[in-house]
Coordinates of C-alpha atoms and ligand atoms in Angstrom, one line a residue:
X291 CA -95.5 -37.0 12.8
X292 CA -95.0 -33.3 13.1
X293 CA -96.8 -30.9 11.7
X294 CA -96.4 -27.3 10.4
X295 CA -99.4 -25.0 11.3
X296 CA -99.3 -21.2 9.6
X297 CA -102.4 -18.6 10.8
X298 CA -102.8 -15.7 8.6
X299 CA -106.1 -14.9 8.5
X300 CA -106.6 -11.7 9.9
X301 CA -103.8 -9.2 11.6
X302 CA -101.3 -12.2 13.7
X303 CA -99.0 -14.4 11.5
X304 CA -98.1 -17.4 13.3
X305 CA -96.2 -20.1 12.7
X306 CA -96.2 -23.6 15.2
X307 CA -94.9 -26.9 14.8
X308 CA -97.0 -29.7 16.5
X309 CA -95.1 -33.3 17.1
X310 CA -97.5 -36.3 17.7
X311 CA -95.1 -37.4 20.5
X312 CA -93.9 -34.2 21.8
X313 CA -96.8 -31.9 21.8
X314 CA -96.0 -28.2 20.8
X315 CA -92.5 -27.6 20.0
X316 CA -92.3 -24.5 18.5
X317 CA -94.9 -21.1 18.5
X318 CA -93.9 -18.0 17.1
X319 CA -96.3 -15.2 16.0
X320 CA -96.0 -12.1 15.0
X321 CA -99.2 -9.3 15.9
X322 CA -100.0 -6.9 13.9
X323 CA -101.8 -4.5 16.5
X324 CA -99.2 -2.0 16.8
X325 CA -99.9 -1.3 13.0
X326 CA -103.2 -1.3 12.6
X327 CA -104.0 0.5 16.3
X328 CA -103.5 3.9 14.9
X329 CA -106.9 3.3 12.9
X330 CA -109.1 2.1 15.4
X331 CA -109.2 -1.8 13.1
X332 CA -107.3 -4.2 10.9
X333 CA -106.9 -2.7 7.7
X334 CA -107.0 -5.8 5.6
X335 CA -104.6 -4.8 2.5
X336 CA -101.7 -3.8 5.3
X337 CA -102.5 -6.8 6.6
X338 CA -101.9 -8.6 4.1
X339 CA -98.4 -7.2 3.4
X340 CA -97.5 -7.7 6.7
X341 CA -97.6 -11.1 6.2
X342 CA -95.7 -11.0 3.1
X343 CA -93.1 -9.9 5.3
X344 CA -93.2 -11.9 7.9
X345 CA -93.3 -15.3 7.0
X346 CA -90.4 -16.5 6.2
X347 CA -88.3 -14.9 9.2
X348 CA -90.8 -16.9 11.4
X349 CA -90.7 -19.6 9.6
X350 CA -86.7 -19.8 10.4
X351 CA -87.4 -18.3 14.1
X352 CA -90.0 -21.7 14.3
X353 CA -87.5 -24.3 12.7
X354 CA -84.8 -23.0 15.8
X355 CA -87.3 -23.3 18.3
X356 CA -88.5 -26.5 16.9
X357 CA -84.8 -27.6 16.6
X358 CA -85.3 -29.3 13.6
X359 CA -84.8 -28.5 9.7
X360 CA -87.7 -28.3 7.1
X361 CA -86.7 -32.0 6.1
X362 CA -88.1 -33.1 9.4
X363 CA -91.8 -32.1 8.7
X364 CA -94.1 -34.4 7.7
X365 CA -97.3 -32.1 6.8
X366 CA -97.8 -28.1 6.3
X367 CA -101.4 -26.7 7.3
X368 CA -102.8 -23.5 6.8
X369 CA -105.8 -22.2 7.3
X370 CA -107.7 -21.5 4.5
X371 CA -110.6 -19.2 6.1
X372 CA -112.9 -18.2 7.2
X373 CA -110.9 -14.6 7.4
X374 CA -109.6 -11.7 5.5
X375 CA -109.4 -13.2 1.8
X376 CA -106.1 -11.2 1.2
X377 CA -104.1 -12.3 4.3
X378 CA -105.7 -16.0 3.8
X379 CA -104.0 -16.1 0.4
X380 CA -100.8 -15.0 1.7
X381 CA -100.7 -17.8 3.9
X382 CA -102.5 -20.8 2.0
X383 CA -100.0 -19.5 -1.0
X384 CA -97.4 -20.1 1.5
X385 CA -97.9 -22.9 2.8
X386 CA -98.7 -25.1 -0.2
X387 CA -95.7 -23.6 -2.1
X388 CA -93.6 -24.9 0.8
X389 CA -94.8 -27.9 1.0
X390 CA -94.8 -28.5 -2.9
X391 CA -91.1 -27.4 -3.1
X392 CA -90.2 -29.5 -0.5
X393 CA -92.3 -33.0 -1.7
X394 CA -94.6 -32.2 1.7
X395 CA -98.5 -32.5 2.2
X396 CA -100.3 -30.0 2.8
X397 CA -103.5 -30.0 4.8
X398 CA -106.2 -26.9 4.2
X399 CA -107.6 -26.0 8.3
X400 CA -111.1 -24.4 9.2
X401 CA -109.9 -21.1 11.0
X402 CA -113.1 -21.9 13.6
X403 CA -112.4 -25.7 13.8
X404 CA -108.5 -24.8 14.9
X405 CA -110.2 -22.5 17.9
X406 CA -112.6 -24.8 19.2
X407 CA -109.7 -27.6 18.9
X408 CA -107.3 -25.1 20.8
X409 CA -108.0 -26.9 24.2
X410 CA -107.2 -30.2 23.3
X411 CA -103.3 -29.0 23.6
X412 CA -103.5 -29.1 27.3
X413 CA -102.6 -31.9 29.4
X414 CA -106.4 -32.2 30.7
X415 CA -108.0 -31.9 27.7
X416 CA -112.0 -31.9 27.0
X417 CA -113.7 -35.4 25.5
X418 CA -116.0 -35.5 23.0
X419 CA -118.9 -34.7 22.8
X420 CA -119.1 -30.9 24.1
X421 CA -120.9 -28.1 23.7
X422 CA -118.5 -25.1 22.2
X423 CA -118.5 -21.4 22.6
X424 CA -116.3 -19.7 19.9
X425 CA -116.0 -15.9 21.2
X426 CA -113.9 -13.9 18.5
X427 CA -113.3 -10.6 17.0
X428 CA -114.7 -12.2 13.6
X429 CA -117.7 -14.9 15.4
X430 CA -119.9 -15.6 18.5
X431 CA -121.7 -19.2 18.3
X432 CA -122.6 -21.9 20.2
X433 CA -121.7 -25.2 18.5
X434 CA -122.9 -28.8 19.4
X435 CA -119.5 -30.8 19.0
X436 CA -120.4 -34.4 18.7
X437 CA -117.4 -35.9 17.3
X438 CA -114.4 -34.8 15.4
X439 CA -115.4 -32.8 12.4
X440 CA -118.7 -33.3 13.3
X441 CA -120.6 -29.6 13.6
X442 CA -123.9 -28.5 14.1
X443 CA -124.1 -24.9 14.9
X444 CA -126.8 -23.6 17.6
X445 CA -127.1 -20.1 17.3
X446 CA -124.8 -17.6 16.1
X447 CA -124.6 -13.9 16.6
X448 CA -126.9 -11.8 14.4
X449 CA -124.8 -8.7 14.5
X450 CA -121.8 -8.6 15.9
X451 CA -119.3 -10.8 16.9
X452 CA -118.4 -10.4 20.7
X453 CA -114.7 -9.4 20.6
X454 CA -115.9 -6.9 18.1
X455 CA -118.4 -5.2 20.7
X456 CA -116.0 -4.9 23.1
X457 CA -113.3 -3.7 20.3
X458 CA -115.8 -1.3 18.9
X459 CA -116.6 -0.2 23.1
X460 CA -113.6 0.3 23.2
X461 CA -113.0 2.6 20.3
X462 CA -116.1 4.8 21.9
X463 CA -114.0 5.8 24.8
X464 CA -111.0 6.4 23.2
X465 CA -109.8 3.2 23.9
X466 CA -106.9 1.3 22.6
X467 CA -107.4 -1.1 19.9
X468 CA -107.7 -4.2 20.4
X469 CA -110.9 -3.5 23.3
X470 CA -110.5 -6.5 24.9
X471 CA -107.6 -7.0 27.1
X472 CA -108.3 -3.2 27.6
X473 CA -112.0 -3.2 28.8
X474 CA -111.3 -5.9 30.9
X475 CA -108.2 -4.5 33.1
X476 CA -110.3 -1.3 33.3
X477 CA -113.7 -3.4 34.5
X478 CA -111.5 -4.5 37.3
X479 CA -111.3 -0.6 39.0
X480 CA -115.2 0.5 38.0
X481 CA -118.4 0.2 40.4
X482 CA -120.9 -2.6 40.8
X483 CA -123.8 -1.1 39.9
X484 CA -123.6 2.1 38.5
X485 CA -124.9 1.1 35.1
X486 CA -127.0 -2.0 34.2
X487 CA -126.9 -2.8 30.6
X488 CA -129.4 -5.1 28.9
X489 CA -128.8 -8.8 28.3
X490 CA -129.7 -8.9 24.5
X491 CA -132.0 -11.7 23.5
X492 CA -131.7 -13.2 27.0
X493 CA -135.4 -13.1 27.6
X494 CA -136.6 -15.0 24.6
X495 CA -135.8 -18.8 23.8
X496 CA -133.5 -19.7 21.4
X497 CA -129.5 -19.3 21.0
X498 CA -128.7 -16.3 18.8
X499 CA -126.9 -13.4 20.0
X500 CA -126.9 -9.9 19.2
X501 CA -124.0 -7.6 20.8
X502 CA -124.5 -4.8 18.1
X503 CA -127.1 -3.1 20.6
X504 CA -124.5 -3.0 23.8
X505 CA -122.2 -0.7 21.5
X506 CA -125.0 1.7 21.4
X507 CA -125.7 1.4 24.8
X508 CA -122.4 2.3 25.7
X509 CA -122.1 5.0 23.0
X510 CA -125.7 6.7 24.8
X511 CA -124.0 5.8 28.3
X512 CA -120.6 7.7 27.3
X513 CA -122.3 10.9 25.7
X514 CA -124.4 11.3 28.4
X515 CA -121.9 11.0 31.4
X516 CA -118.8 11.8 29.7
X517 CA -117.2 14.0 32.1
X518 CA -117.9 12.4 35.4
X519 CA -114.9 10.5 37.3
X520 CA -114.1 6.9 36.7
X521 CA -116.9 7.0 34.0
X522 CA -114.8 4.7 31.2
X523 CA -114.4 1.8 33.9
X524 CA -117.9 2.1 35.2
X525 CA -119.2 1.6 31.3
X526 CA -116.3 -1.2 31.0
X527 CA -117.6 -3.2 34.4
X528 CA -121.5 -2.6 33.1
X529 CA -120.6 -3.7 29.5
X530 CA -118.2 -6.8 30.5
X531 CA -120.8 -7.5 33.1
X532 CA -123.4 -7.6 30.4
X533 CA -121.5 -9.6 27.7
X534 CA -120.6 -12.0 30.1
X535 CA -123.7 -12.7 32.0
X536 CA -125.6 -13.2 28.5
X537 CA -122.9 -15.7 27.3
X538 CA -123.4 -17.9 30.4
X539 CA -127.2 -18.0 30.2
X540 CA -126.7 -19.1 26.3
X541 CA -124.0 -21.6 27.4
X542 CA -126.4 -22.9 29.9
X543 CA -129.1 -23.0 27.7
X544 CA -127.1 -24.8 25.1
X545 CA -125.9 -28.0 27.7
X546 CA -129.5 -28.2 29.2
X547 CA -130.5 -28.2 25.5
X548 CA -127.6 -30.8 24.3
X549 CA -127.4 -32.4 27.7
X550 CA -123.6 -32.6 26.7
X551 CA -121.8 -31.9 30.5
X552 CA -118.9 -30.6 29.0
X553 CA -118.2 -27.1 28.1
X554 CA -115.5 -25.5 25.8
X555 CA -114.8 -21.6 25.1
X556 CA -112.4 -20.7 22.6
X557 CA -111.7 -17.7 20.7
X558 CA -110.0 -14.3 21.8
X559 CA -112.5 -13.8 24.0
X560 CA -112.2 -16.7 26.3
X561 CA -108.9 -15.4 27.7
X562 CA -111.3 -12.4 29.6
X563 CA -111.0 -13.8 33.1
X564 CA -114.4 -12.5 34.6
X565 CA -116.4 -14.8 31.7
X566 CA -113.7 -17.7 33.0
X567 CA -114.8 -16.7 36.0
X568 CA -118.7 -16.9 35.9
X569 CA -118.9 -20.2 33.1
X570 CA -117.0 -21.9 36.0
X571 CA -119.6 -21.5 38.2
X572 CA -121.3 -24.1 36.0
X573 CA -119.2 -26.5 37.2
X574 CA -121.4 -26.4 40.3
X575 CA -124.7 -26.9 38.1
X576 CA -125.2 -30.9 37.4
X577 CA -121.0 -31.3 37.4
X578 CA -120.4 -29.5 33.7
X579 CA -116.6 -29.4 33.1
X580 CA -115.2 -26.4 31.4
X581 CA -112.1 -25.9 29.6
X582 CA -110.3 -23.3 27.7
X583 CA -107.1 -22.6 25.8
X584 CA -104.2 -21.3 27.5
X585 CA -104.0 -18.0 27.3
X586 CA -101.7 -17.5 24.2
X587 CA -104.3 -20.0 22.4
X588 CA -107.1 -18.2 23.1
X589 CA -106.1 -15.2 20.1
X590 CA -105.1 -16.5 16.8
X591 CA -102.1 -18.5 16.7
X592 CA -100.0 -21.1 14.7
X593 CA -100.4 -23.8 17.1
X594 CA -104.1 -24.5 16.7
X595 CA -103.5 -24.6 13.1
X596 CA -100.4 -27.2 13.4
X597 CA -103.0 -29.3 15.6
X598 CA -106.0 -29.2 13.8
X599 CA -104.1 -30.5 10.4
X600 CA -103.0 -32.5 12.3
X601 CA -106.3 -34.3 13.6
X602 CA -107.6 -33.6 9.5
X603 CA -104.4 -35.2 8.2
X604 CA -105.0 -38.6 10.7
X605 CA -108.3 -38.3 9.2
X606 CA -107.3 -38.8 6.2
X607 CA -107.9 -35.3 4.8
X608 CA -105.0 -33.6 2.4
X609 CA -104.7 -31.6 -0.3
X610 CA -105.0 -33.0 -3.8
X611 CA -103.6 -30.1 -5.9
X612 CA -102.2 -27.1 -5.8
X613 CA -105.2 -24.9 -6.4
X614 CA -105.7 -22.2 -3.9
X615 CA -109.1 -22.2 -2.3
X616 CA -109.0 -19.7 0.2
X617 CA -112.7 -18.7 1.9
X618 CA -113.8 -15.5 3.6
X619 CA -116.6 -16.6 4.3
X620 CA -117.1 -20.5 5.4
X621 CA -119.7 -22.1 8.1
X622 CA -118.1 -24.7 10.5
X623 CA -120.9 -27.3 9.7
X624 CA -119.7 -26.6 5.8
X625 CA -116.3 -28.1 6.5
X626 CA -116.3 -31.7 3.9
Ligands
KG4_14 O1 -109.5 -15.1 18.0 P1 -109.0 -13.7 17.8 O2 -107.5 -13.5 18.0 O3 -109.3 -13.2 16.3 C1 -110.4 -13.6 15.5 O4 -110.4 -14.7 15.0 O5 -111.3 -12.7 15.5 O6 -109.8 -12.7 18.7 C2 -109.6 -11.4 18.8 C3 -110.7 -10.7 19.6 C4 -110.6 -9.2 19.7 O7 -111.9 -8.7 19.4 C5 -110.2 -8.9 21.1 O8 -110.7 -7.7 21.6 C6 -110.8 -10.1 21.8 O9 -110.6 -11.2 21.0 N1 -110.1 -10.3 23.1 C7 -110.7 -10.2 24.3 C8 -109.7 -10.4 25.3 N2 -108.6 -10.7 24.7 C9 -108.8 -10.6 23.3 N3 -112.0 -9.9 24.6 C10 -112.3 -9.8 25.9 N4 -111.4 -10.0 27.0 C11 -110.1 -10.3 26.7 N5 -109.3 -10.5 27.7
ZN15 ZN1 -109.5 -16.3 15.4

């Protein structure tokens, strides 16, 4: 069976094609950073013209990659949200339309569910059941992963989501948008030490976040010592240093909690090498395995789409009409 998996739900348009037998066989994606950057954030109606534009030349550039022809797909997925409601329609629209002109099925894909899934396209990939930290621009939680399609959420983030702290860090500095990859080559030339920023809800039980309050710390840092040397890396260690050591204590929490022994972190953030880093070092503490994406699977991409409609489809999940039913707003334990 292969399978052809289309992300639009915020600012990257991918397309991938997933064979049953072959693995991955095509990826292309298209990243809308360049456009947006010059405001500081996804602007979600260029977004959604972007896409306009874009799918179709990378649906040709992923058939030559693929080396096979439309006729050769079995299934189209799409995700369907949670994401900008705009750029979700662009896609779902898409996706069913090409699968309806072409007598295909078409297979509607939880944006969240396709990250946590991400790791499951590598050679070693993670058993059920495992505890899952999704780490995004758009969510932070901690999810309890039992069995395929089978959810329950442990704590969430009560602000903002973690990629968005260190996008919106970022943007305090003067920093390029988006403030991850950024922040974290800069944390690798600032001083150990020179700032210690809180570890938000770390000293309370429980498995919420909140990040909203590291922004501000870093704002009041900024102002204050604007015009020393190295400041902006020193503020990028002490904030990367922060975010990180408070997702490890939650992700500890959450196994000890579970007593699941296997870990999985997915989501734009789990490419930042120090938090790969540290949640490894749980792999000393009672033998919990951790995985991750590769890197290109760790930011939104077409791949973990193809995939998880692919695991819905052998499910038995498809669509049964052509009605759109996009969703910007959609809990992972909501998915049917
Ligand atoms: O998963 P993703 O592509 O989009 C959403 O679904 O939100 O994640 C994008 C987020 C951005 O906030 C970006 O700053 C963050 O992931 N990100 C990183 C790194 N690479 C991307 N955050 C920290 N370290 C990184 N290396
Ligand atoms: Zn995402």
């Amino acid at each position: 069976m292969k399978v052809l998996g289309i992300e639009t739900s915020c600012d990257d348009t991918g397309i991938a094609i997933f064979d049953e037998n072959q693995g991955v066989t095509a990826n292309v994606l298209h990243s809308q950073i360049a456009m947006h950057s010059e405001y500081g954030g996804v602007v979600p109606e260029l977004a959604s013209r972007d896409h306009i534009r874009k799918l179709v030349p990378l649906l040709d550039k992923a058939l030559e990659e693929g080396q096979c022809e439309l006729k050769d797909i079995d299934a189209i997925a799409y995700t369907e949200g949670p994401g900008l409601m705009g750029a979700l329609m662009v896609g779902a629209a898409f996706g069913k339309s090409l699968a309806f002109a072409n007598s295909k099925t078409s297979v509607a894909v939880h944006h969240l569910e396709a990250h946590l899934l991400a790791p499951m396209l590598e050679a070693e990939a993670p058993a059920f059941p495992f505890v899952a930290l999704l780490v995004s621009g758009g969510h932070s939680l901690l999810v309890a992963v039992k069995a395929f399609g089978d959810y329950e959420i442990l704590g969430e983030s009560i602000d903002d989501a973690a990629g968005e702290a260190f996008d919106k860090t970022a943007k305090i500095m003067g920093l390029e948008y988006p403030g991850g990859p950024v922040i974290s080559e800069l944390a690798e030339s600032g001083s150990k030490g020179r700032f210690k920023f809180p570890r938000p809800m770390t000293d309370r039980p429980g498995l919420e976040f909140s990040f909203s309050g590291l922004k501000t710390y870093a704002l009041n840092t900024y102002e204050r010592n604007k015009s020393e040397p190295n400041i902006k890396a020193d503020i990028a260690y002490a904030f990367q240093e922060a975010v990180v050591d408070t997702l490890f204590i939650k992700c500890k929490r959450a196994l000890e909690q579970t007593g699941f022994k296997t870990l999985v972190v997915a989501g734009g953030v789990s490419a930042n090498k120090a938090l790969r880093s540290k949640l490894n070092g749980l792999r000393n503490f009672e033998g919990i395995e951790t995985f991750y994406p590769r890197h290109e699977f760790c930011t939104d991409n077409g791949a973990m789409v193809a995939y998880a409609g692919y695991r819905r489809l052998k499910a038995g999940c498809q669509d049964s009409d052509l009605t759109i039913n996009t969703k910007a707003r959609w809990a992972l334990d909501e998915i049917d």
